[in-house]
Short mmCIF file of C-alpha atoms in Angstrom, two decimals:
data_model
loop_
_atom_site.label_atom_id
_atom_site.label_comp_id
_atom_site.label_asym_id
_atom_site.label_seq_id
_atom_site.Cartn_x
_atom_site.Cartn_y
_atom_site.Cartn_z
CA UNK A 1 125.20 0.93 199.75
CA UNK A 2 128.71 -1.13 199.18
CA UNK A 3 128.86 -4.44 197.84
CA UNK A 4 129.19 -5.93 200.91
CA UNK A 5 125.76 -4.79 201.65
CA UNK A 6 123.86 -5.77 198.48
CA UNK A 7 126.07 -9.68 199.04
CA UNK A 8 124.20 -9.70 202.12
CA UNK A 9 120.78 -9.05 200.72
CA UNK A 10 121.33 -11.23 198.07
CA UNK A 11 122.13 -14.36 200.83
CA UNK A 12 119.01 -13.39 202.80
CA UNK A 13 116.90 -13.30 199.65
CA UNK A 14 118.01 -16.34 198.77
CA UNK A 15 117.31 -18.19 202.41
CA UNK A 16 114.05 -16.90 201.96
CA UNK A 17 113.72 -18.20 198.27
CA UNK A 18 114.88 -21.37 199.70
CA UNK A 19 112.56 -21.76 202.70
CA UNK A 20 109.37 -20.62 200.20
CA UNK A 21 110.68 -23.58 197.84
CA UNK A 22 111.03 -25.94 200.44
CA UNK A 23 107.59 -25.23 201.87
CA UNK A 24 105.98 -25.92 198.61
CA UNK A 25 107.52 -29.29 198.34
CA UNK A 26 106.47 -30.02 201.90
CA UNK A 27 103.21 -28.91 200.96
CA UNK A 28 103.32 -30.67 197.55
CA UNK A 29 104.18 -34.43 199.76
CA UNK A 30 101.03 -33.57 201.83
CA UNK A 31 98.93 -33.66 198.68
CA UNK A 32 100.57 -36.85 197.75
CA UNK A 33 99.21 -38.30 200.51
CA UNK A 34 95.53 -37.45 200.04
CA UNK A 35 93.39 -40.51 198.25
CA UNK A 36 90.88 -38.72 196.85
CA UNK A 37 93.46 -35.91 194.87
CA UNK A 38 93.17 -35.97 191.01
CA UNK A 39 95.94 -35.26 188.66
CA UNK A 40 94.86 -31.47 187.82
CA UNK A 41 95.58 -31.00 191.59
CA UNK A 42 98.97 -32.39 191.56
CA UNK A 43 100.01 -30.59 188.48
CA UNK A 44 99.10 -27.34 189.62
CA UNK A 45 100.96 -27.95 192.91
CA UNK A 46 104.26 -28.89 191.12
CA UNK A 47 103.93 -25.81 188.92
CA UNK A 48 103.98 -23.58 191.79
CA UNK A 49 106.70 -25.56 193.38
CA UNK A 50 108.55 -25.28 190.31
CA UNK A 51 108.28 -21.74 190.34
CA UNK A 52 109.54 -21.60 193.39
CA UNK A 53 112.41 -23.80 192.49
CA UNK A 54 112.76 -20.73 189.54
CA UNK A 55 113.29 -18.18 191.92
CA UNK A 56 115.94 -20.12 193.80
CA UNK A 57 117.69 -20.53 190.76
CA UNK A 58 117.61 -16.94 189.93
CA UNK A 59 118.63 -15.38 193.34
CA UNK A 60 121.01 -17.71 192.90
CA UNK A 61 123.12 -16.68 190.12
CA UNK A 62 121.84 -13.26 191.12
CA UNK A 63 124.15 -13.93 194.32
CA UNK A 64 126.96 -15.82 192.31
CA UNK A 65 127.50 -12.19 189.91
CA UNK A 66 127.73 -10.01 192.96
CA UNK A 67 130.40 -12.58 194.62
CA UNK A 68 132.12 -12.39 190.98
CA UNK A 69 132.06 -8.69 191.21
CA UNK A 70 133.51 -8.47 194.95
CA UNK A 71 136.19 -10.67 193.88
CA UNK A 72 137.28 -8.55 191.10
CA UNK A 73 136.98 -5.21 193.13
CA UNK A 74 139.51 -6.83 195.82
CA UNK A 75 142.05 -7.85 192.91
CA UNK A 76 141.94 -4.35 191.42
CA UNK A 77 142.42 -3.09 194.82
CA UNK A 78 144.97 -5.04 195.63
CA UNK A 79 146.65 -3.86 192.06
CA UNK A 80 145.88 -0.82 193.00
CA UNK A 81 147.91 -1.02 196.05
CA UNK A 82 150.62 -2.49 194.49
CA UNK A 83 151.33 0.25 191.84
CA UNK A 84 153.32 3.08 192.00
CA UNK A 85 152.96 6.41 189.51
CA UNK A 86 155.88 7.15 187.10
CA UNK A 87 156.21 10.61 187.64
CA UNK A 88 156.24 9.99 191.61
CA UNK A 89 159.77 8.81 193.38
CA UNK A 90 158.87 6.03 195.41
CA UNK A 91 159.71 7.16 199.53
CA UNK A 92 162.14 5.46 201.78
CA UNK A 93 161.49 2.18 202.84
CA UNK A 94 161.39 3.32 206.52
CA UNK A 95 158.67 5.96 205.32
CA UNK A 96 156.12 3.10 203.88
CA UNK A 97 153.25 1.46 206.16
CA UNK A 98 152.85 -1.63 204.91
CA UNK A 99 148.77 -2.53 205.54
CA UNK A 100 148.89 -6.44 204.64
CA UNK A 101 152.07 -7.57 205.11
CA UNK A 102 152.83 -5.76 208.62
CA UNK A 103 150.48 -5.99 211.51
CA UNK A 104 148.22 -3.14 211.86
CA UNK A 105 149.16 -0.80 215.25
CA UNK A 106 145.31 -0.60 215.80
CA UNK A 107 143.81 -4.20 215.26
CA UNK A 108 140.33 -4.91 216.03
CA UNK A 109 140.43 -8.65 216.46
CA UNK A 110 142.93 -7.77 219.58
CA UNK A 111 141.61 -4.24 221.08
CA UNK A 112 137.68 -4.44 219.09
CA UNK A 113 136.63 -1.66 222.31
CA UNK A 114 139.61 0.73 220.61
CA UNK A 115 141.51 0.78 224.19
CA UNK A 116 144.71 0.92 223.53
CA UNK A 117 143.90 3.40 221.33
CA UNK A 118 142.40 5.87 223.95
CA UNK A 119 145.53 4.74 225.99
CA UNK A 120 147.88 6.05 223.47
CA UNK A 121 145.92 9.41 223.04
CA UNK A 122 146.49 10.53 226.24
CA UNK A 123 149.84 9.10 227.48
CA UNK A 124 150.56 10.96 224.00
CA UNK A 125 149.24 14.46 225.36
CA UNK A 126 151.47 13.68 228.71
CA UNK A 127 154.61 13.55 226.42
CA UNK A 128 155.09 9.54 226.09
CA UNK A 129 157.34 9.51 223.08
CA UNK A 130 156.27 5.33 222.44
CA UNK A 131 152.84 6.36 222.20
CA UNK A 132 152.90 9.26 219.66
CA UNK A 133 155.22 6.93 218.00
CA UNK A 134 152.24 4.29 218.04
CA UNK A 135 149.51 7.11 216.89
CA UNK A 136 152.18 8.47 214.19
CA UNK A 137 152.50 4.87 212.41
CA UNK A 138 148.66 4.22 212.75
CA UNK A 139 148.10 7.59 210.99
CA UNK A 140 150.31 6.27 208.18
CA UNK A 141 148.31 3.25 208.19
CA UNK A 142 145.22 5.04 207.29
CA UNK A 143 146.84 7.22 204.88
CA UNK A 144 147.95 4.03 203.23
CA UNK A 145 144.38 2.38 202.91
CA UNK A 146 141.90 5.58 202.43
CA UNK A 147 144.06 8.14 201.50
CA UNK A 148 141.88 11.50 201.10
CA UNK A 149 138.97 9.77 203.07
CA UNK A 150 140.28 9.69 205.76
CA UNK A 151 139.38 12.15 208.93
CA UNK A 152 140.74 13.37 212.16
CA UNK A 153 139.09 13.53 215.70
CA UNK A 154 135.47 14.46 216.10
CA UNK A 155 133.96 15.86 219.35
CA UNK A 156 131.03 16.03 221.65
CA UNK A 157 128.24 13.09 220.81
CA UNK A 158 130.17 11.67 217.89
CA UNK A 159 133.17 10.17 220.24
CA UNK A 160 132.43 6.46 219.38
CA UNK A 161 132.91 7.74 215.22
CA UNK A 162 136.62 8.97 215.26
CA UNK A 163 139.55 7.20 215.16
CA UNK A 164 140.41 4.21 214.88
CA UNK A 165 138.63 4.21 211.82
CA UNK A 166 137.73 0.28 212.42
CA UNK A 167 135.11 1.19 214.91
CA UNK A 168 133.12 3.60 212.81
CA UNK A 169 131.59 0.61 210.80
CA UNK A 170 129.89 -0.90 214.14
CA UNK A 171 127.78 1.82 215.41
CA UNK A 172 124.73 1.35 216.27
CA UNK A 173 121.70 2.98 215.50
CA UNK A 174 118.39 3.41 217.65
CA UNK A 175 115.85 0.89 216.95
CA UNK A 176 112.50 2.34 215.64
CA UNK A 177 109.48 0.76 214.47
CA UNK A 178 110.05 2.56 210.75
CA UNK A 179 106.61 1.82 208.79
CA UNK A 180 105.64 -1.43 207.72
CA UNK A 181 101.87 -1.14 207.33
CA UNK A 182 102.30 2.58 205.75
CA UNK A 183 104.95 0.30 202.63
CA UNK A 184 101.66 -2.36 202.08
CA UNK A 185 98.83 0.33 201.82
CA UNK A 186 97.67 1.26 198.33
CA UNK A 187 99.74 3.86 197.16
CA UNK A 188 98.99 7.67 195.25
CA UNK A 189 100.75 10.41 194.58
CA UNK A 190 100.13 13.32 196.89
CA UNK A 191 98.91 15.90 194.47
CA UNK A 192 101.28 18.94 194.06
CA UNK A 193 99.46 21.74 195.35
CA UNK A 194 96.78 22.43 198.38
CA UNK A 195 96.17 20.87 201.82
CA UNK A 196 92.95 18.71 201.69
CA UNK A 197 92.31 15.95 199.42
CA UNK A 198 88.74 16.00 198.39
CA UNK A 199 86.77 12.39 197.48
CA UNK A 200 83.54 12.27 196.53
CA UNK A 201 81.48 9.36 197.91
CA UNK A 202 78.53 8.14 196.83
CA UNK A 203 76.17 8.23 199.57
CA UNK A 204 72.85 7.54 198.14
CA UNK A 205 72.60 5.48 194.99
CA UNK A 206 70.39 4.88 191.95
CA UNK A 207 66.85 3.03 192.72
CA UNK A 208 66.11 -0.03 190.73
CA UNK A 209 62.32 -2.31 191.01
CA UNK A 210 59.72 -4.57 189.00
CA UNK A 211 57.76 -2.70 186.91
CA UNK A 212 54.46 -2.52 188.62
CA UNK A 213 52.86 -3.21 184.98
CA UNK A 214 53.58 -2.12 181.24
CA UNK A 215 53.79 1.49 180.83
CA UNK A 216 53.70 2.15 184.39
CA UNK A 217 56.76 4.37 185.61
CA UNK A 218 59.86 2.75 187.35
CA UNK A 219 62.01 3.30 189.88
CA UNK A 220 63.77 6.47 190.29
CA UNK A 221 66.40 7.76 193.22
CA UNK A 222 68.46 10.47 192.99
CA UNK A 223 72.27 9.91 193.59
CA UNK A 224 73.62 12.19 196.25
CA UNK A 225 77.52 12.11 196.93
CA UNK A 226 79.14 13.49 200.27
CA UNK A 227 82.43 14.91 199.92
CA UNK A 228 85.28 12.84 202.35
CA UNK A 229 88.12 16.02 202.95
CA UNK A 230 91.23 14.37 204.27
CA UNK A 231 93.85 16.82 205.51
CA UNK A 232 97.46 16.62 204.00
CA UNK A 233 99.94 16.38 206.88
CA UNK A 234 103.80 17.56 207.46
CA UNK A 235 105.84 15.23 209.17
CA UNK A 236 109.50 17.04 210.22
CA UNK A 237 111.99 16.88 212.33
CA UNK A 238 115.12 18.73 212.26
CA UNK A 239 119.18 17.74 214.38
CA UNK A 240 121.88 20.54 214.70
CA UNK A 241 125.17 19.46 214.51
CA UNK A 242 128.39 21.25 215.10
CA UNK A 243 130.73 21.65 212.31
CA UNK A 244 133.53 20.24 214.28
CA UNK A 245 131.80 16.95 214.46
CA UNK A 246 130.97 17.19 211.00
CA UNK A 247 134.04 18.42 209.32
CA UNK A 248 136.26 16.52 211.66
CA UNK A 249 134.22 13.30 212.27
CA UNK A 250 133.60 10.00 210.50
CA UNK A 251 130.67 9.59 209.05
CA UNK A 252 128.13 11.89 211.49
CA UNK A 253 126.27 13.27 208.84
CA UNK A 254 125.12 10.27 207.52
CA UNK A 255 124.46 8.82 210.57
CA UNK A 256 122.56 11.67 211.38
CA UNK A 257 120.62 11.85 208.35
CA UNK A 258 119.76 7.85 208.61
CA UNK A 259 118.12 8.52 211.70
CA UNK A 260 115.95 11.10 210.96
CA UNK A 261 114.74 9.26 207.30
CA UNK A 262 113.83 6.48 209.74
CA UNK A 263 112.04 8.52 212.66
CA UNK A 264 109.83 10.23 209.55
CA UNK A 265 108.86 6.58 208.39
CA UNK A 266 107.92 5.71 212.12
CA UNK A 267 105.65 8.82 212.41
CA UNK A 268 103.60 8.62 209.60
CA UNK A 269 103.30 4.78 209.92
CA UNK A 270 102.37 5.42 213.77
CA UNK A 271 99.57 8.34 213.10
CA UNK A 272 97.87 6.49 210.14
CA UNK A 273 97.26 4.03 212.79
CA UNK A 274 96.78 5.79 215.95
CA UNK A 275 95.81 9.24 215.07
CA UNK A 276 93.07 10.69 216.61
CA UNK A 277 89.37 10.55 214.91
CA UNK A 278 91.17 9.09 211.59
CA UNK A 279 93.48 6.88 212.93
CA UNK A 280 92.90 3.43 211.98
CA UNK A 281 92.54 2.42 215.49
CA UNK A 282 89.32 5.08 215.69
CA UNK A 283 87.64 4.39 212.21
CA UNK A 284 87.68 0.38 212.63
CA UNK A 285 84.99 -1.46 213.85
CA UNK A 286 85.65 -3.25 216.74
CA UNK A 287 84.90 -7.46 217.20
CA UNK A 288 85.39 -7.84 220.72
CA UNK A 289 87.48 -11.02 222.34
CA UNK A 290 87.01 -10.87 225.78
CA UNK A 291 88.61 -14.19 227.64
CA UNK A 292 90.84 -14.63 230.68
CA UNK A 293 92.46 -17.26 228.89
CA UNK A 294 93.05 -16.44 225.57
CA UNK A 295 94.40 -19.21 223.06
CA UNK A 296 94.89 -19.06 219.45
CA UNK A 297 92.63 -21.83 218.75
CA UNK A 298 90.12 -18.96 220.45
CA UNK A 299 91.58 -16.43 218.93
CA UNK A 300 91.23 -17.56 215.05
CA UNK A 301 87.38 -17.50 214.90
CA UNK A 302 87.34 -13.58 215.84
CA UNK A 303 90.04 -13.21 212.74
CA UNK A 304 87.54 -14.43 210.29
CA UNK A 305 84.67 -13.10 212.17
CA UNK A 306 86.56 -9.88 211.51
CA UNK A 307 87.52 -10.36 207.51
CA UNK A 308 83.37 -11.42 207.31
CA UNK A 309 82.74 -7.84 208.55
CA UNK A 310 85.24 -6.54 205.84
CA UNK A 311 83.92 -8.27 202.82
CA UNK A 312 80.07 -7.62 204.17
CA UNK A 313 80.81 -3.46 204.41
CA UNK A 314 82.62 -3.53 201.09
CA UNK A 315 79.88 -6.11 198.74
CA UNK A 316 80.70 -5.74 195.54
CA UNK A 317 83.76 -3.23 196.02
CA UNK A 318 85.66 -5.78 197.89
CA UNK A 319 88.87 -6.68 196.26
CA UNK A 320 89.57 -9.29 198.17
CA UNK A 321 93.23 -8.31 198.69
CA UNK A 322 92.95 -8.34 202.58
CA UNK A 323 95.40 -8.18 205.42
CA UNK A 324 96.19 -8.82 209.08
CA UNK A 325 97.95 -5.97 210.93
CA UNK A 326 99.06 -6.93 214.21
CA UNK A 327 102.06 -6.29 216.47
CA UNK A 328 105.04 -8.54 216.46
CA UNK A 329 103.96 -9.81 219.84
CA UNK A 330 100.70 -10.96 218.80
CA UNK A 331 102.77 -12.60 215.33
CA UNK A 332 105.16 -14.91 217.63
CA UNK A 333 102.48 -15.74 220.35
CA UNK A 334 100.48 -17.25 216.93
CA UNK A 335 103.10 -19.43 216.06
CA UNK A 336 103.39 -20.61 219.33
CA UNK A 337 99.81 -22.58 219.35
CA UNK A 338 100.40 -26.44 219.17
CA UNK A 339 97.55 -28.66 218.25
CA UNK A 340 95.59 -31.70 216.69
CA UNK A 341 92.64 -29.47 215.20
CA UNK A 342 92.94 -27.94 212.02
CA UNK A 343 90.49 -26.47 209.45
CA UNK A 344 87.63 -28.21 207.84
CA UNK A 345 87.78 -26.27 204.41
CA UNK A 346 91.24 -26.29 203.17
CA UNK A 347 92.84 -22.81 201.47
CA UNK A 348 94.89 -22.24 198.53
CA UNK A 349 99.10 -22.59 199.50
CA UNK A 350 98.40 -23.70 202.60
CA UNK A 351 99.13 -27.06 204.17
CA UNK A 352 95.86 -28.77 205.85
CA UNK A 353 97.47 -29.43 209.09
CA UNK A 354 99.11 -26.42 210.08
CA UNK A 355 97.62 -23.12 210.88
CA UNK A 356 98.56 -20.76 208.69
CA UNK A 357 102.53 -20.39 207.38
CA UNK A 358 105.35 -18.09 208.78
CA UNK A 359 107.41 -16.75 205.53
CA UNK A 360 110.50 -16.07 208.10
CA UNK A 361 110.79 -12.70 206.68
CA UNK A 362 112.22 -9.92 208.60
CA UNK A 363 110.95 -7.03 210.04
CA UNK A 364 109.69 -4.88 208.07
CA UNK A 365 110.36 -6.69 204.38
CA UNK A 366 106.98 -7.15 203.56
CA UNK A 367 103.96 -9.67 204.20
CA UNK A 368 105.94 -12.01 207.30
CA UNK A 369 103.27 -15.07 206.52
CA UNK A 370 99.84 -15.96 205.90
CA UNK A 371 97.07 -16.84 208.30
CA UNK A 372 94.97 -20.62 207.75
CA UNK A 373 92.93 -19.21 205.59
CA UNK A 374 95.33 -17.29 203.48
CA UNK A 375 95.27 -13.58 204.55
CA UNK A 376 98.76 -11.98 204.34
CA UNK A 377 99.82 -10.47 208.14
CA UNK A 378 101.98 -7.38 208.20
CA UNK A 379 103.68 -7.17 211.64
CA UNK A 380 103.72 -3.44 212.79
CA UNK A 381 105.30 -2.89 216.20
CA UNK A 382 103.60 0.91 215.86
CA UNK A 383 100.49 -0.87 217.08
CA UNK A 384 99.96 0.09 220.83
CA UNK A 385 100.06 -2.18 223.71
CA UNK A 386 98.81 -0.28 226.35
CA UNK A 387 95.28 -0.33 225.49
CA UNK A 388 92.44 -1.67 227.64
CA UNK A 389 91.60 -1.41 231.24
CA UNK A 390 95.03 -3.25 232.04
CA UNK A 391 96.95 -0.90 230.06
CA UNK A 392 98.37 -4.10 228.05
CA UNK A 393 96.34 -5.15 225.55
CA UNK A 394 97.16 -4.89 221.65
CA UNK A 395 95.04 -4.74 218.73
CA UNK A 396 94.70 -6.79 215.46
CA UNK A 397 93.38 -4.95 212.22
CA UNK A 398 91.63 -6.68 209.12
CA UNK A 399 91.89 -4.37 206.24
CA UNK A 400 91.08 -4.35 202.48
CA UNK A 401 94.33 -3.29 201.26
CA UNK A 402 93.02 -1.61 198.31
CA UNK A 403 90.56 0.33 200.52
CA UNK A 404 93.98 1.74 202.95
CA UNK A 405 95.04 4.96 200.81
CA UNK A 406 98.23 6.36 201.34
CA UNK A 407 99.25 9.54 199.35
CA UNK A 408 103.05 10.55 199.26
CA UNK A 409 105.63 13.24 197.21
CA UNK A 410 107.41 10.59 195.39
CA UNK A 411 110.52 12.13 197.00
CA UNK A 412 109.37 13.14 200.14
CA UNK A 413 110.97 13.22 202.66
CA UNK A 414 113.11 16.27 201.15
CA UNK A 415 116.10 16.95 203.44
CA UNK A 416 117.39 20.57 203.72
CA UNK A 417 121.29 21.25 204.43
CA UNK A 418 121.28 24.67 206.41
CA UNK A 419 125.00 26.07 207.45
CA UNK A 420 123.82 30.16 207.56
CA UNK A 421 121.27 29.77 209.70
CA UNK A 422 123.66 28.50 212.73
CA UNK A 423 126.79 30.22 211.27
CA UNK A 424 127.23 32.51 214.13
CA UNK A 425 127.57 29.04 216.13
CA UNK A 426 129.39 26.85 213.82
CA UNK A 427 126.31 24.52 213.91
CA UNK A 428 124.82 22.94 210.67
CA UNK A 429 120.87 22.43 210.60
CA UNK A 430 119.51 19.37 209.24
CA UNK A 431 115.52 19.60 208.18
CA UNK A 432 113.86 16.49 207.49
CA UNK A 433 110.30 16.89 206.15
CA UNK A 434 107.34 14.98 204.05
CA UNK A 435 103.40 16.20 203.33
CA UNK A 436 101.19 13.27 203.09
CA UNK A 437 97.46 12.21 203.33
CA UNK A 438 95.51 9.29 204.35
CA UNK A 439 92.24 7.70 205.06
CA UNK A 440 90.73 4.42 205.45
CA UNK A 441 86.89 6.03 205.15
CA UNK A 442 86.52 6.08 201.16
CA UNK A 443 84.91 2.53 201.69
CA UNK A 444 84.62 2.34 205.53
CA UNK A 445 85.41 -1.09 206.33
CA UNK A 446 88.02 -1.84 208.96
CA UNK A 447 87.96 -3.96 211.35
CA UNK A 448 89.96 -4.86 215.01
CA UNK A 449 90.13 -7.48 217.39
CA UNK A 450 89.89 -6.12 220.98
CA UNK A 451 89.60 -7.06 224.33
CA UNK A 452 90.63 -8.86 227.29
CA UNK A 453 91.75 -11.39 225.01
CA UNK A 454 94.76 -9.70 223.59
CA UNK A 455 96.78 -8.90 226.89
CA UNK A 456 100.38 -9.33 227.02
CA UNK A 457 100.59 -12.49 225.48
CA UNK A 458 102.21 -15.65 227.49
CA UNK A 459 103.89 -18.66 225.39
CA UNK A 460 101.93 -21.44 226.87
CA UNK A 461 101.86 -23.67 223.30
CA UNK A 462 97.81 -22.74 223.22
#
């Protein structure tokens, strides 16, 4: 990760920092307003607020080093470029490409598609002196800015990596779904050896009564326990790459490697939730919301019909640390509900008049906003949408988070490097693989939303 990268981080943590500090002020005014508030009210608002206003400050000047620190790379760089060894005699000035000062041959704010480029190359193999002229200068260009990292042509798949080197920066990876329900589940480590994690669960408890009269006996049950096995799984996948591309290309392997790290995180997010038998999907009790015209304002009663089913399988065990799982298409259709109606008993960080608060986090960072009555969501575009009779419903899940179990190998997944096994080729295998283990049954709980209700959703404003 460059600089660059964690500069941009540090701006988007800071919007969000911003937006979560401006919502508590908005939601701190509100209060204002309200007759019948007392001062122990107030004060607790403005200390949250406050806080809030303390983690602006800090991602602040957390952003402010980074931009000090970019700065002083670029004027070492630029020192850098400027000075010349001793014991080396400085070339020709005909022999020096000047990045900075001369226009580049290559430059992507005139040619950003690389065209002229590709022109060059072959009016270059057909013997056009200009053009190998053009490539021969742009070769000393790169010399001149990357030196010993720089690389020639690749081949094959890999054509939109090799030269110019400008280009290699903007490729574009596929799109997955990665695993943003599997990041907020309660977290073990995967023990090191076997294939089965065994739970006991208590399955019939102790007996306690009133004492028919003194001496008399009292209750007595024996506790039985039932053994929960849940299978550890293997997630892999594996890419074979020719050394050509490799060896001769800009960047594949890491682009190659990025892709796989992702498409691990998408299966095991995808089969802790659809998995056969296990799957969330299959273990969670279903509330059903049948309606031909589903609305939000419909929709919400079924959410905490769902989190009372949660709370009444868990009774005492319930942490209370629940969440909404639901795909992003379900998340946006939410926000579209306008209204007058809003709920009688008002909930902790969460403005009377609105339903429920959108955080404006991205995909995949975490809890993306709260619903009116303060349960974190967790979009997760894993979750099907081809369920139902139609073929295009979705699902929402209500979870006790501390009740999801997720066991990992704190560095799974491992990534093998394999150049014997396709020597004979000149191919180099890439092996991406993870165990884990799951379950949702230790405390069976769960809970979905179903139904007719949750078709492909239409932004109406209801």
């Amino acid at each position: 990760m460059t600089l660059a990268d964690l500069i941009a981080q540090a701006r988007t943590a800071l919007d969000t920092a911003i937006a979560a500090r401006q919502q508590e002020q908005d939601a701190l005014m509100a209060l204002r307003s309200d007759e019948n508030l007392t001062e122990e009210t107030v004060a607790a608002r403005v200390a949250t607020r406050d806080a809030a206003d303390a983690e602006v400050t800090r991602r602040q000047e957390a952003l402010e080093a980074l931009e000090r620190e970019q700065v002083r790379e670029d004027e070492l760089a630029a020192l850098q470029a400027r000075t010349v060894p001793a014991a080396t005699r400085a070339p020709a000035y005909d022999q020096v490409a000047r990045v900075g000062r001369e226009e580049r041959t290559y430059r992507p704010d005139q040619d950003r598609r690389g065209a002229a480029f590709q022109f060059d190359v072959r009016a270059a193999f057909l013997g056009d002196y200009d053009a190998q002229a053009r490539l021969a200068r742009h070769m000393q260009e790169e010399r001149a800015e990357r030196g010993q990292q720089i690389r020639s042509v690749g081949t094959g798949a890999f054509a939109g990596l090799v030269i110019p080197q400008y280009l290699t920066d903007m490729y574009a990876p596929l799109a997955r779904a990665n695993r943003p329900f599997a990041d907020a589940c309660r977290k073990h480590t995967l023990p090191p050896t076997g294939m089965t994690v065994e739970i006991s669960r208590i399955t019939t408890g102790s007996s306690v009564d009133n004492q028919s009269a003194e001496n008399a006996a009292v209750a007595e049950q024996d506790m039985d326990d039932t053994a929960l096995s849940v299978p550890v799984r293997t997630a892999a996948g594996q890419q074979t790459a020719s050394r050509q591309s490799i060896e001769r290309g800009a960047g594949v392997e890491d682009v190659i490697l990025d892709d796989l790290f992702r498409a691990y995180g998408s299966r095991l997010d995808n089969t802790i939730l659809n998995v056969a038998t296990v799957g969330l999907t299959n273990v969670a009790t279903a509330v059903a919301y049948t309606d031909a015209s589903p609305s939000v304002g419909e929709l919400y009663p079924k959410v905490i019909e769902g989190l009372s089913g949660v709370e009444g399988a868990l009774l005492d065990q319930a942490s209370g640390d629940n969440l909404a799982v639901m795909h992003s298409r379900r998340w946006y259709w939410m926000q579209n509900a306008m209204g007058t109606s809003y709920p009688l008993i008002t909930q902790p960080g969460v403005v009377a008049q609105t339903l429920g608060a959108n955080y404006a986090e991205a995909y995949g960072r975490g809890v993306r906003g709260i619903l009116p009555n303060g349960t974190p969501v967790i979009v997760d575009n894993n979750i099907a949408t081809n369920l139902g009779a139609g073929t295009n419903e979705d699902e929402i899940y209500l979870v006790d988070r501390q009740e999801c179990h997720l066991w990992e190998d704190p560095d799974a997944p491992v990534y093998i490097r394999a150049e014997q096994a396709k020597a004979a080729n000149l191919g180099v295998l890439m092996v991406v693989y993870g165990y884990y283990a799951f379950t949702f049954q230790r405390q069976p709980h769960a809970r979905k939303i179903a139904g007719t209700g949750l078709v492909t959703p239409t932004f109406t404003g209801v």
